[in-house]
Coordinates of C-alpha atoms and ligand atoms in Angstrom, one line a residue:
Chain W
X4 CA 18.4 34.5 -44.0
X5 CA 21.0 33.2 -41.7
X6 CA 19.4 29.8 -40.0
X7 CA 20.5 29.5 -36.7
X8 CA 20.6 26.0 -35.8
X9 CA 18.8 25.1 -32.7
X10 CA 20.2 24.5 -29.7
X11 CA 19.6 21.6 -27.3
X12 CA 17.6 23.1 -25.1
X13 CA 15.2 24.2 -28.1
X14 CA 15.7 20.3 -29.7
X15 CA 14.1 19.1 -26.7
X16 CA 11.6 21.5 -25.8
X17 CA 9.8 20.9 -29.3
X18 CA 10.9 17.2 -28.5
X19 CA 8.1 17.3 -26.2
X20 CA 5.9 20.0 -27.7
X21 CA 5.5 17.9 -30.8
X22 CA 5.1 14.4 -28.2
X23 CA 1.5 16.4 -27.3
X24 CA 1.1 17.7 -30.1
X25 CA 0.7 14.5 -32.1
X26 CA -1.0 12.4 -29.2
X27 CA -3.8 15.6 -28.9
X28 CA -4.1 15.1 -32.6
X29 CA -4.8 11.6 -32.4
X30 CA -1.8 11.4 -34.5
X31 CA -0.6 8.1 -33.0
X32 CA 1.1 6.3 -35.3
X33 CA 3.5 9.0 -34.9
X34 CA 4.2 7.7 -31.0
X35 CA 7.2 5.8 -32.0
X36 CA 9.2 7.9 -33.8
X37 CA 9.6 10.5 -30.4
X38 CA 11.9 7.3 -28.5
X39 CA 15.1 6.0 -29.5
X40 CA 15.4 1.7 -30.6
X41 CA 16.1 1.1 -26.8
X42 CA 14.1 3.4 -25.0
X43 CA 11.3 2.7 -22.3
X44 CA 8.4 4.2 -21.6
X45 CA 6.9 3.4 -18.3
X46 CA 3.4 4.5 -16.8
X47 CA 3.5 4.2 -12.8
X48 CA 1.5 5.5 -10.2
X49 CA 3.6 7.7 -7.1
X50 CA 2.2 5.2 -5.0
X51 CA 4.1 2.4 -6.9
X52 CA 7.3 4.3 -7.2
X53 CA 6.8 5.5 -2.8
X54 CA 6.8 1.5 -2.6
X55 CA 9.9 0.8 -4.9
X56 CA 6.8 -1.7 -6.5
X57 CA 8.6 -2.2 -10.2
X58 CA 5.6 -2.7 -12.2
X59 CA 3.6 0.5 -13.2
X60 CA 0.6 0.1 -15.3
X61 CA 2.1 -0.1 -18.9
X62 CA 5.5 -1.0 -19.1
X63 CA 7.7 -1.0 -22.7
X64 CA 10.5 -1.4 -23.3
X65 CA 12.2 -0.8 -26.7
X66 CA 10.5 0.0 -29.2
X67 CA 9.2 -3.1 -30.7
X68 CA 6.8 -3.0 -26.9
X69 CA 5.5 0.4 -28.0
X70 CA 4.7 -0.4 -31.5
X71 CA 3.1 -3.4 -30.9
X72 CA 1.3 -1.5 -28.1
X73 CA 0.1 0.9 -31.2
X74 CA -0.7 -1.9 -33.4
X75 CA -2.8 -3.8 -31.2
X76 CA -5.1 -0.4 -29.8
X77 CA -5.5 0.5 -33.9
X78 CA -5.9 -3.3 -35.1
X79 CA -7.1 -5.4 -31.4
X80 CA -8.6 -3.6 -28.5
X81 CA -12.0 -2.1 -28.7
X82 CA -13.0 0.9 -26.9
X83 CA -14.6 4.2 -27.2
X84 CA -13.1 6.7 -29.2
X85 CA -11.6 10.0 -27.4
X86 CA -9.6 13.0 -27.1
X87 CA -6.9 13.6 -25.0
X88 CA -5.2 17.6 -24.7
X89 CA -2.0 18.1 -22.9
X90 CA -0.8 21.7 -20.3
X91 CA 2.2 21.0 -19.3
X92 CA 3.9 22.9 -17.5
X93 CA 7.6 24.8 -17.9
X94 CA 10.9 22.2 -18.0
X95 CA 13.6 21.7 -15.7
X96 CA 16.3 20.0 -18.1
X97 CA 18.8 19.1 -14.7
X98 CA 21.5 17.2 -15.9
X99 CA 23.4 17.2 -18.8
X100 CA 26.3 13.5 -19.5
X101 CA 27.9 12.9 -22.8
X102 CA 24.4 13.9 -25.0
X103 CA 21.7 12.7 -22.5
X104 CA 19.4 15.0 -20.6
X105 CA 17.6 15.0 -17.6
X106 CA 14.7 16.6 -18.3
X107 CA 11.2 16.4 -15.7
X108 CA 7.7 18.6 -16.7
X109 CA 4.7 17.7 -15.0
X110 CA 1.7 17.8 -17.4
X111 CA -2.9 17.3 -17.4
X112 CA -4.4 15.6 -19.5
X113 CA -8.3 16.0 -20.4
X114 CA -9.7 13.4 -22.1
X115 CA -13.1 13.9 -23.9
X116 CA -15.3 10.7 -24.1
X117 CA -18.6 9.7 -25.4
X118 CA -20.1 12.3 -23.1
X119 CA -18.9 15.0 -24.7
X120 CA -17.4 16.8 -21.8
X121 CA -13.9 17.5 -21.1
X122 CA -12.8 15.5 -18.3
X123 CA -9.5 15.7 -16.5
X124 CA -7.8 12.0 -16.7
X125 CA -4.2 11.9 -15.6
X126 CA -2.2 15.1 -13.4
X127 CA 1.1 14.0 -12.9
X128 CA 5.1 14.8 -14.6
X129 CA 6.8 13.3 -16.8
X130 CA 10.5 11.9 -16.1
X131 CA 12.9 11.7 -19.4
X132 CA 16.4 11.3 -19.9
X133 CA 16.8 12.4 -24.2
X134 CA 19.8 11.7 -26.2
X135 CA 20.4 14.8 -28.5
X136 CA 23.3 13.3 -30.0
X137 CA 22.4 12.7 -33.3
X138 CA 21.2 16.4 -33.8
X139 CA 17.9 15.4 -33.6
X140 CA 16.4 15.0 -29.8
X141 CA 14.6 11.4 -29.1
X142 CA 13.2 9.3 -25.9
X143 CA 15.8 7.1 -24.3
X144 CA 13.6 7.3 -21.4
X145 CA 10.2 8.6 -20.3
X146 CA 8.6 7.5 -17.1
X147 CA 5.0 9.0 -17.2
X148 CA 4.6 9.4 -12.7
X149 CA -0.2 10.2 -12.7
X150 CA -0.4 11.2 -9.3
X151 CA -3.6 9.0 -8.9
X152 CA -3.9 5.2 -8.5
X153 CA -7.0 5.0 -10.0
X154 CA -7.6 5.1 -14.0
X155 CA -11.8 6.5 -14.6
X156 CA -12.7 3.5 -17.4
X157 CA -9.2 2.6 -19.0
X158 CA -5.9 3.9 -20.3
X159 CA -6.1 3.1 -24.5
X160 CA -3.8 6.2 -25.3
X161 CA -0.6 6.8 -24.3
X162 CA 0.4 9.6 -22.1
Chain Q
X17 CA 2.2 -16.4 7.8
X18 CA -0.9 -19.2 6.3
X19 CA -2.7 -19.7 9.6
X20 CA -6.1 -19.0 10.3
X21 CA -7.2 -17.6 13.1
X22 CA -10.4 -15.7 14.1
X23 CA -10.5 -12.2 16.2
X24 CA -11.3 -13.7 20.2
X25 CA -13.2 -10.7 20.8
X26 CA -16.2 -10.3 18.0
X27 CA -20.1 -7.8 18.8
X28 CA -21.3 -9.4 16.0
X29 CA -24.2 -6.8 14.7
X30 CA -27.6 -7.4 14.7
X31 CA -28.7 -7.8 11.1
X32 CA -31.3 -6.1 10.1
X33 CA -34.3 -6.3 7.7
X34 CA -34.8 -3.1 6.6
X35 CA -33.7 -3.1 3.4
X36 CA -36.8 -4.3 1.3
X37 CA -37.0 -4.6 -2.8
X38 CA -39.3 -2.3 -4.9
X39 CA -42.8 -3.4 -4.4
X40 CA -43.6 -4.7 -8.1
X41 CA -39.8 -7.0 -8.4
X42 CA -40.0 -10.4 -8.9
X43 CA -37.4 -12.6 -10.2
X44 CA -38.1 -13.5 -13.6
X45 CA -39.3 -17.3 -15.0
X46 CA -36.6 -19.2 -16.1
X47 CA -34.4 -18.8 -13.0
X48 CA -30.8 -18.3 -13.1
X49 CA -31.4 -18.1 -16.8
X50 CA -32.5 -14.7 -16.3
X51 CA -31.2 -11.1 -15.1
X52 CA -34.2 -9.0 -14.8
X53 CA -31.7 -5.1 -15.5
X54 CA -33.4 -3.5 -12.5
X55 CA -30.8 -5.6 -10.7
X56 CA -27.9 -3.1 -12.2
X57 CA -30.0 0.3 -11.5
X58 CA -32.5 0.3 -8.4
X59 CA -31.1 2.3 -5.7
X60 CA -33.6 0.2 -3.3
X61 CA -32.0 -3.4 -4.7
X62 CA -28.0 -1.5 -4.5
X63 CA -29.5 -0.5 -0.6
X64 CA -30.6 -4.3 0.3
X65 CA -27.2 -5.3 -0.8
X66 CA -25.1 -3.4 1.2
X67 CA -27.6 -5.1 4.3
X68 CA -27.7 -8.7 3.2
X69 CA -24.5 -9.2 1.2
X70 CA -21.8 -6.7 2.3
X71 CA -23.5 -6.8 5.7
X72 CA -24.4 -9.7 5.3
X73 CA -23.0 -13.6 6.6
X74 CA -20.7 -13.9 3.8
X75 CA -16.5 -13.0 3.7
X76 CA -15.2 -10.3 2.4
X77 CA -11.0 -10.0 0.7
X78 CA -10.1 -6.9 2.3
X79 CA -6.2 -6.5 2.7
X80 CA -3.3 -9.0 1.9
X81 CA -1.9 -9.8 4.6
X82 CA 1.8 -9.0 4.1
X83 CA 0.0 -5.4 3.7
X84 CA 0.0 -5.9 7.7
X85 CA 2.9 -7.9 7.3
X86 CA 5.1 -6.4 10.4
X87 CA 3.9 -5.3 13.6
X88 CA 1.3 -1.8 13.9
X89 CA 0.8 -2.5 10.2
X90 CA -2.2 -0.8 9.8
X91 CA -4.2 -1.0 5.8
X92 CA -7.3 0.8 5.3
X93 CA -9.9 -0.7 3.0
X94 CA -13.9 -1.2 2.1
X95 CA -16.1 -4.2 2.9
X96 CA -19.5 -2.4 0.8
X97 CA -19.3 1.3 1.4
X98 CA -18.0 1.0 4.7
X99 CA -14.1 1.9 5.5
X100 CA -12.3 -0.3 7.3
X101 CA -9.1 -0.6 8.8
X102 CA -7.1 -3.5 8.9
X103 CA -4.1 -4.2 11.8
X104 CA -1.1 -6.1 13.1
X105 CA -1.0 -6.1 16.8
X106 CA 2.4 -6.2 19.4
X107 CA 1.4 -9.9 19.3
X108 CA 1.5 -10.6 15.8
X109 CA -2.7 -10.5 15.2
X110 CA -4.7 -9.9 12.9
X111 CA -8.0 -7.4 13.4
X112 CA -10.0 -6.0 11.6
X113 CA -13.2 -2.9 12.2
X114 CA -15.0 -0.4 11.3
X115 CA -13.0 2.7 10.6
X116 CA -15.1 5.0 12.3
X117 CA -15.0 6.6 16.4
X118 CA -16.4 5.4 18.7
X119 CA -17.1 8.7 19.9
X120 CA -18.9 10.4 17.1
X121 CA -18.0 8.0 14.2
X122 CA -14.9 10.1 12.7
X123 CA -12.8 8.0 10.3
X124 CA -9.7 7.1 12.9
X125 CA -7.6 6.2 10.7
X126 CA -6.9 8.6 7.3
X127 CA -3.6 6.9 5.5
X128 CA -3.5 4.4 3.1
X129 CA -1.1 2.9 5.0
X130 CA 0.2 3.5 8.4
X131 CA 2.2 2.1 11.1
X132 CA 1.9 3.1 14.5
X133 CA 1.6 1.1 18.1
X134 CA -2.2 2.2 18.4
X135 CA -4.8 4.8 16.7
X136 CA -6.3 8.2 17.6
X137 CA -8.8 10.3 16.0
X138 CA -7.7 13.6 15.2
X139 CA -11.1 15.1 16.4
X140 CA -11.1 15.2 20.2
X141 CA -7.9 12.3 20.7
X142 CA -9.6 9.5 21.6
X143 CA -7.2 6.7 22.0
X144 CA -7.9 2.7 20.8
X145 CA -5.2 0.0 20.9
X146 CA -4.6 -2.1 17.6
X147 CA -7.2 -4.6 18.5
X148 CA -9.8 -1.2 18.6
X149 CA -10.6 -1.6 22.2
X150 CA -10.4 2.3 23.5
X151 CA -7.5 3.0 25.7
X152 CA -8.1 6.6 26.5
X153 CA -10.3 9.0 26.0
X154 CA -8.7 12.8 26.9
X155 CA -10.1 14.7 29.8
X156 CA -12.2 11.9 30.4
X157 CA -11.8 13.1 35.1
X158 CA -12.2 16.9 33.5
X159 CA -9.5 19.4 34.1
X160 CA -8.7 20.6 38.2
X161 CA -12.3 18.1 39.1
X162 CA -14.4 20.4 36.9
X163 CA -16.2 18.8 33.7
X164 CA -15.2 15.2 32.2
X165 CA -16.8 12.0 32.1
X166 CA -20.0 11.0 33.7
X167 CA -19.2 8.8 36.7
X168 CA -20.5 5.6 34.8
X169 CA -19.1 5.7 32.1
X170 CA -17.1 2.9 31.1
X171 CA -14.4 2.3 28.4
X172 CA -14.6 -0.9 27.6
X173 CA -18.2 -0.4 26.3
X174 CA -16.9 1.3 24.0
X175 CA -14.6 0.2 20.8
X176 CA -14.3 0.5 17.8
X177 CA -17.2 -1.8 15.8
X178 CA -14.6 -5.4 15.2
X179 CA -15.4 -7.4 11.8
X180 CA -14.3 -11.1 12.5
X181 CA -11.1 -11.8 11.1
X182 CA -9.1 -15.3 8.4
X183 CA -6.3 -15.2 7.4
X184 CA -5.8 -17.8 4.3
X185 CA -3.5 -17.4 1.5
X186 CA -2.0 -14.3 1.9
X187 CA -5.6 -13.0 2.4
X188 CA -7.2 -11.2 5.3
X189 CA -11.4 -12.1 5.0
X190 CA -13.2 -10.4 7.3
X191 CA -17.2 -10.0 7.8
X192 CA -19.5 -8.9 10.4
X193 CA -21.8 -12.1 10.5
X194 CA -21.6 -13.9 13.5
X195 CA -23.4 -16.5 11.1
X196 CA -20.9 -16.7 9.0
X197 CA -19.3 -19.6 8.1
X198 CA -15.7 -21.0 8.8
X199 CA -14.0 -19.2 5.9
X200 CA -12.8 -23.2 4.8
X201 CA -16.4 -24.0 4.6
X202 CA -17.8 -21.4 2.7
X203 CA -14.8 -21.8 0.3
X204 CA -15.1 -24.9 -0.8
X205 CA -12.9 -28.1 -1.4
X206 CA -12.7 -26.7 -5.3
X207 CA -11.6 -23.0 -4.5
X208 CA -9.1 -23.8 -1.6
X209 CA -7.4 -26.7 -3.2
X210 CA -6.9 -23.6 -6.4
X211 CA -6.6 -21.1 -4.9
X212 CA -3.1 -23.1 -2.7
X213 CA -2.3 -23.6 -6.3
X214 CA -1.7 -19.9 -7.3
X215 CA -1.1 -18.4 -4.1
X216 CA -0.1 -20.0 -1.1
X217 CA 3.6 -18.8 -1.1
X218 CA 5.2 -16.5 0.1
X219 CA 4.0 -13.7 -1.5
X220 CA 4.8 -10.4 -2.3
X221 CA 3.1 -7.1 -4.1
X222 CA 4.9 -5.8 -8.3
X223 CA 2.5 -3.1 -8.4
X224 CA -1.1 -1.5 -7.4
X225 CA -3.4 0.9 -9.2
X226 CA -7.4 1.0 -9.6
X227 CA -9.5 1.7 -12.4
X228 CA -13.3 3.2 -11.5
X229 CA -15.5 1.8 -14.3
X230 CA -18.6 3.1 -14.6
X231 CA -21.2 -0.1 -14.1
X232 CA -23.1 -1.6 -11.3
X233 CA -20.7 -4.0 -9.1
X234 CA -22.4 -7.7 -10.4
X235 CA -21.7 -6.7 -14.2
X236 CA -18.1 -6.4 -14.1
X237 CA -18.6 -10.3 -10.7
X238 CA -20.3 -11.5 -14.1
X239 CA -17.8 -10.4 -16.6
X240 CA -15.2 -12.5 -15.1
X241 CA -17.0 -15.7 -14.6
X242 CA -17.8 -15.3 -18.8
X243 CA -15.6 -17.2 -20.3
X244 CA -18.1 -17.3 -23.2
X245 CA -17.0 -13.6 -23.9
X246 CA -12.9 -13.6 -23.0
X247 CA -12.0 -14.8 -27.0
X248 CA -14.8 -12.7 -28.6
X249 CA -14.5 -9.5 -26.8
X250 CA -10.3 -9.7 -26.2
X251 CA -8.3 -10.1 -29.1
X252 CA -5.4 -10.0 -28.1
X253 CA -5.6 -12.8 -26.4
X254 CA -6.8 -14.6 -28.9
X255 CA -4.1 -14.2 -31.2
X256 CA -1.3 -14.6 -28.5
X257 CA -2.9 -18.1 -27.7
X258 CA -2.5 -16.7 -24.5
X259 CA -6.7 -17.6 -23.7
X260 CA -8.8 -19.1 -27.0
X261 CA -11.9 -21.9 -26.3
X262 CA -10.3 -24.1 -28.3
X263 CA -7.6 -25.1 -26.1
X264 CA -8.2 -27.5 -23.4
X265 CA -9.7 -26.1 -20.6
X266 CA -13.0 -25.6 -18.5
X267 CA -15.3 -24.6 -15.7
X268 CA -15.5 -25.8 -11.7
X269 CA -18.4 -24.3 -9.3
X270 CA -17.4 -24.6 -6.1
X271 CA -20.3 -27.1 -4.6
X272 CA -22.1 -24.0 -3.4
X273 CA -21.5 -22.7 -7.7
X274 CA -20.8 -19.1 -6.1
X275 CA -16.9 -19.2 -6.8
X276 CA -15.5 -20.6 -9.6
X277 CA -12.5 -21.2 -11.3
X278 CA -12.2 -20.8 -15.5
X279 CA -8.8 -22.1 -16.3
X280 CA -7.1 -23.4 -20.3
X281 CA -4.1 -25.0 -21.7
X282 CA -2.0 -22.8 -23.7
X283 CA -0.2 -26.6 -25.5
X284 CA -3.7 -28.2 -25.9
X285 CA -5.2 -25.6 -28.7
X286 CA -6.5 -26.8 -31.9
X287 CA -7.3 -24.5 -33.7
X288 CA -11.2 -24.7 -34.2
X289 CA -12.5 -23.6 -37.2
X290 CA -15.7 -21.8 -35.8
X291 CA -13.2 -19.4 -34.5
X292 CA -13.0 -18.1 -38.5
X293 CA -17.0 -19.1 -39.4
X294 CA -17.8 -17.2 -36.2
X295 CA -15.7 -13.7 -38.0
X296 CA -13.7 -13.5 -34.7
X297 CA -12.5 -9.8 -35.4
X298 CA -9.1 -11.7 -33.8
X299 CA -8.5 -12.6 -37.9
X300 CA -8.1 -9.2 -38.2
X301 CA -4.9 -9.1 -36.4
X302 CA -1.5 -10.7 -38.1
X303 CA 0.2 -12.0 -34.5
X304 CA 3.9 -11.8 -35.0
X305 CA 5.5 -9.2 -32.1
X306 CA 7.7 -6.4 -32.6
X307 CA 8.6 -7.2 -29.1
X308 CA 7.6 -10.7 -28.7
X309 CA 9.7 -10.3 -25.0
X310 CA 6.0 -9.7 -24.0
X311 CA 4.7 -13.2 -23.5
X312 CA 8.5 -14.7 -22.6
X313 CA 6.9 -17.3 -19.9
X314 CA 7.7 -20.2 -17.9
X315 CA 5.6 -22.8 -17.1
X316 CA 5.5 -22.7 -13.6
X317 CA 3.7 -25.7 -12.7
X318 CA 3.3 -29.0 -13.7
X319 CA -0.8 -29.3 -14.7
X320 CA 0.0 -27.6 -18.2
X321 CA -2.6 -25.5 -17.4
X322 CA -1.2 -21.9 -18.4
X323 CA -4.7 -19.3 -17.6
X324 CA -6.2 -19.0 -14.7
X325 CA -9.6 -17.0 -13.5
X326 CA -10.7 -18.0 -9.6
X327 CA -13.2 -16.0 -8.5
X328 CA -14.7 -16.0 -4.6
X329 CA -18.7 -14.7 -4.1
X330 CA -19.4 -11.7 -4.2
X331 CA -16.3 -9.5 -5.4
X332 CA -12.9 -11.0 -5.4
X333 CA -10.3 -12.5 -8.7
X334 CA -7.4 -14.4 -8.8
X335 CA -5.7 -13.9 -11.8
X336 CA -2.7 -16.2 -13.5
X337 CA -2.1 -15.0 -17.4
X338 CA 1.1 -16.9 -18.1
X339 CA 3.2 -15.5 -15.5
X340 CA 1.8 -12.7 -14.2
X341 CA -0.2 -13.3 -11.1
X342 CA -2.5 -10.8 -9.6
X343 CA -6.1 -10.1 -7.8
X344 CA -8.7 -7.8 -8.3
X345 CA -11.4 -6.7 -6.2
X346 CA -13.9 -4.4 -6.7
X347 CA -15.7 -1.8 -4.4
X348 CA -19.3 -0.2 -5.1
X349 CA -19.3 2.9 -5.1
X350 CA -22.4 3.6 -5.8
X351 CA -25.4 1.7 -7.6
X352 CA -24.0 2.8 -11.3
X353 CA -20.1 2.9 -10.3
X354 CA -17.5 0.3 -8.8
X355 CA -13.7 0.4 -8.3
X356 CA -11.7 -2.0 -9.7
X357 CA -8.6 -2.9 -7.4
X358 CA -5.8 -4.8 -8.9
X359 CA -2.6 -5.7 -7.4
X360 CA 0.0 -7.6 -9.0
X361 CA 2.4 -10.6 -7.0
X362 CA 4.8 -12.5 -7.7
X363 CA 6.6 -15.3 -5.5
X364 CA 9.9 -14.0 -3.1
X365 CA 11.3 -17.2 -4.3
X366 CA 11.0 -15.7 -7.3
X367 CA 14.7 -15.1 -9.7
X368 CA 15.3 -12.2 -11.2
X369 CA 14.2 -13.0 -14.4
X370 CA 11.4 -14.6 -12.8
X371 CA 10.4 -11.2 -11.2
X372 CA 11.5 -9.4 -15.0
X373 CA 8.6 -11.2 -16.8
X374 CA 5.9 -11.1 -13.9
X375 CA 6.5 -7.1 -15.4
X376 CA 6.6 -7.4 -18.4
X377 CA 3.8 -9.5 -18.8
X378 CA 1.7 -6.8 -16.0
X379 CA 0.9 -5.2 -19.6
X380 CA -1.3 -7.5 -20.5
X381 CA -4.2 -6.8 -17.4
X382 CA -4.6 -3.6 -15.3
X383 CA -5.7 -0.6 -16.8
X384 CA -4.1 -1.0 -19.3
X385 CA -4.1 -4.4 -19.9
X386 CA -3.4 -5.1 -23.7
X387 CA -5.8 -8.6 -23.7
X388 CA -8.7 -7.2 -21.7
X389 CA -8.5 -3.7 -21.4
X390 CA -11.7 -3.9 -23.4
X391 CA -13.2 -4.0 -19.5
X392 CA -13.2 -1.0 -18.7
X393 CA -15.7 0.1 -21.0
X394 CA -18.2 -3.5 -21.5
X395 CA -19.8 -3.0 -18.3
X396 CA -20.5 0.5 -18.7
X397 CA -22.1 -0.8 -22.1
X398 CA -24.4 -2.9 -20.3
X399 CA -25.0 -0.9 -17.7
X400 CA -26.3 2.5 -20.4
X401 CA -28.3 -0.4 -22.5
X402 CA -30.5 -2.0 -19.3
X403 CA -30.5 1.0 -16.9
X404 CA -33.5 2.5 -19.6
X405 CA -35.7 -0.6 -18.9
X406 CA -35.7 -2.2 -16.2
X407 CA -38.1 -4.5 -16.6
X408 CA -36.4 -6.2 -19.4
X409 CA -33.9 -9.2 -18.7
X410 CA -30.9 -10.7 -19.3
X411 CA -30.1 -14.2 -21.3
X412 CA -28.2 -16.3 -20.5
X413 CA -28.1 -19.7 -22.1
X414 CA -25.3 -20.1 -23.2
X415 CA -24.1 -23.7 -22.6
X416 CA -27.6 -24.4 -21.0
X417 CA -29.7 -23.1 -18.1
X418 CA -28.6 -24.7 -14.7
X419 CA -25.2 -23.3 -13.3
X420 CA -22.9 -26.9 -13.4
X421 CA -19.3 -27.5 -13.8
X422 CA -18.2 -27.8 -16.8
X423 CA -14.3 -29.7 -18.1
X424 CA -14.7 -29.4 -21.0
X425 CA -16.1 -26.5 -22.5
X426 CA -15.6 -22.9 -21.5
X427 CA -18.6 -21.6 -24.3
X428 CA -20.6 -21.4 -21.3
X429 CA -22.1 -19.1 -19.3
X430 CA -22.7 -21.6 -16.6
X431 CA -20.4 -19.9 -14.1
X432 CA -22.8 -16.8 -14.6
X433 CA -25.5 -17.9 -13.0
X434 CA -23.4 -19.3 -10.6
X435 CA -22.9 -16.2 -9.4
X436 CA -26.9 -15.3 -9.4
X437 CA -28.0 -18.6 -8.1
X438 CA -25.9 -17.4 -4.7
X439 CA -26.8 -13.7 -5.7
X440 CA -31.1 -15.0 -5.2
X441 CA -30.1 -17.0 -2.8
X442 CA -28.8 -14.6 0.3
X443 CA -30.8 -11.9 -1.5
X444 CA -33.7 -14.2 -0.8
X445 CA -35.2 -13.6 -4.2
Ligands
FES35 S1 -14.9 11.8 16.6 FE1 -13.2 10.3 17.3 S2 -12.8 11.7 19.3 FE2 -14.7 12.8 18.4
FE2_36 FE1 -13.3 -9.8 -19.9

């Protein structure tokens, strides 16, 4: 049987899918593995973007800062256990330059906390730059823009 | 733009004494070192607070002055549960008024921020000046001589209900009550001096968001005054030596005890054995950062203070955590819900590198703050733990039973007692 190697488009889809599934399965230590070493990961709001405010809710520059966050939530931070369920929309792969693709997709995340009920936690869009130059797709940048200005209770796990 | 001024035309609301405490309500023996759990979940007490504190003789933070920085700027906000409009008129004067049309009570401003020459209610198009005075009423004289307002209709007797306003240290404060003392006196000397240290600079906003926390507003007011919990609950604080009780620091209560400053000096850390003995869970976290850029900071002041939390009764907090400057204010959204707003700030004079450091340190606080995210859930643990036993009381004797400044230790609940001192005073409990 002939194995067809994946096109960049398929690699990108796979990356985005794996990312959500890892977080939804609670495999949070896999999270930084989806990023390049010098990748940027930010969570901000529509309001901050509109006002051109540089500071969102999370701002990680480089995988080191992302690893610190994961280590903190695993060993230091105190919060009630909860799970995420990501639902994402179709991808819009907009541009390609030297193996870097600009990708936009919409998402909603439901969160189940101590009440046992799944409740809508966040909606918004992923603005990604995905690098496929090495043959495997990784995030060079993931900007998570949430629609609401208001976070229910707290935000521990990345979106 | 740090001048203080008062809105000239104020029609003070007449304080009513409608809301009453539940008949069986008594503050327990022990004064401010006991807090009856009933105050966190009783709707009658909550209603009384709206009247005596939020509509009473107290100054309340409304917004940053730079959110109404230009003439015609409009910002909507809340005072207690009441929607408020803050404006800057053509003469540069800042006004605040209730967001409630004088006709039938509709909201007049719907947007968070805007810039206009006047305010028009969308319902029947009554039009107000930026000072809240009624300018025109649509079809006041009817059409073709028919309809319209009665002969004796006097637009000057209808307006958006104004608040008294004072602007101080880049923040707009408002009050309904004619009895509220001047802001200068309400704050007191120590509060003003420290506010000026941190805030009396040309400010700029770096980011905003809010958090819905599932607890009574007073639990957050207590929590920010609770220096005892800071290094016990917040492991990241301890591990990265951002703030620990074994640094030099102290608690300063304002003259009336209502407001407080908690400060620490990072360079003075002398690791205390008690941290090990108390089995503080931070010991489990090893302290190397993969991304040390997070804690890159500069000494902004020459007094050695590297971390401070300052409160102004009832719902304003100012923080300077390393260089992360932020204003937090919280709005009651019902007896067991509070919206906590974060306004992250820098100075106009910051270099790009300094601004970058403030942005990175923005990771420390807020809804996802590495040193502080616990506060989002901890108060709801208290809410859930206390709601079913309103007749019990909290035990607040750390550092003594009175509310007094302590410039040598923050292992004290003195500022929490200070809050309850103010609260009981104003509520008549
Ligand atoms: S309610 Fe505002 S004009 Fe009628
Ligand atoms: Fe805290």
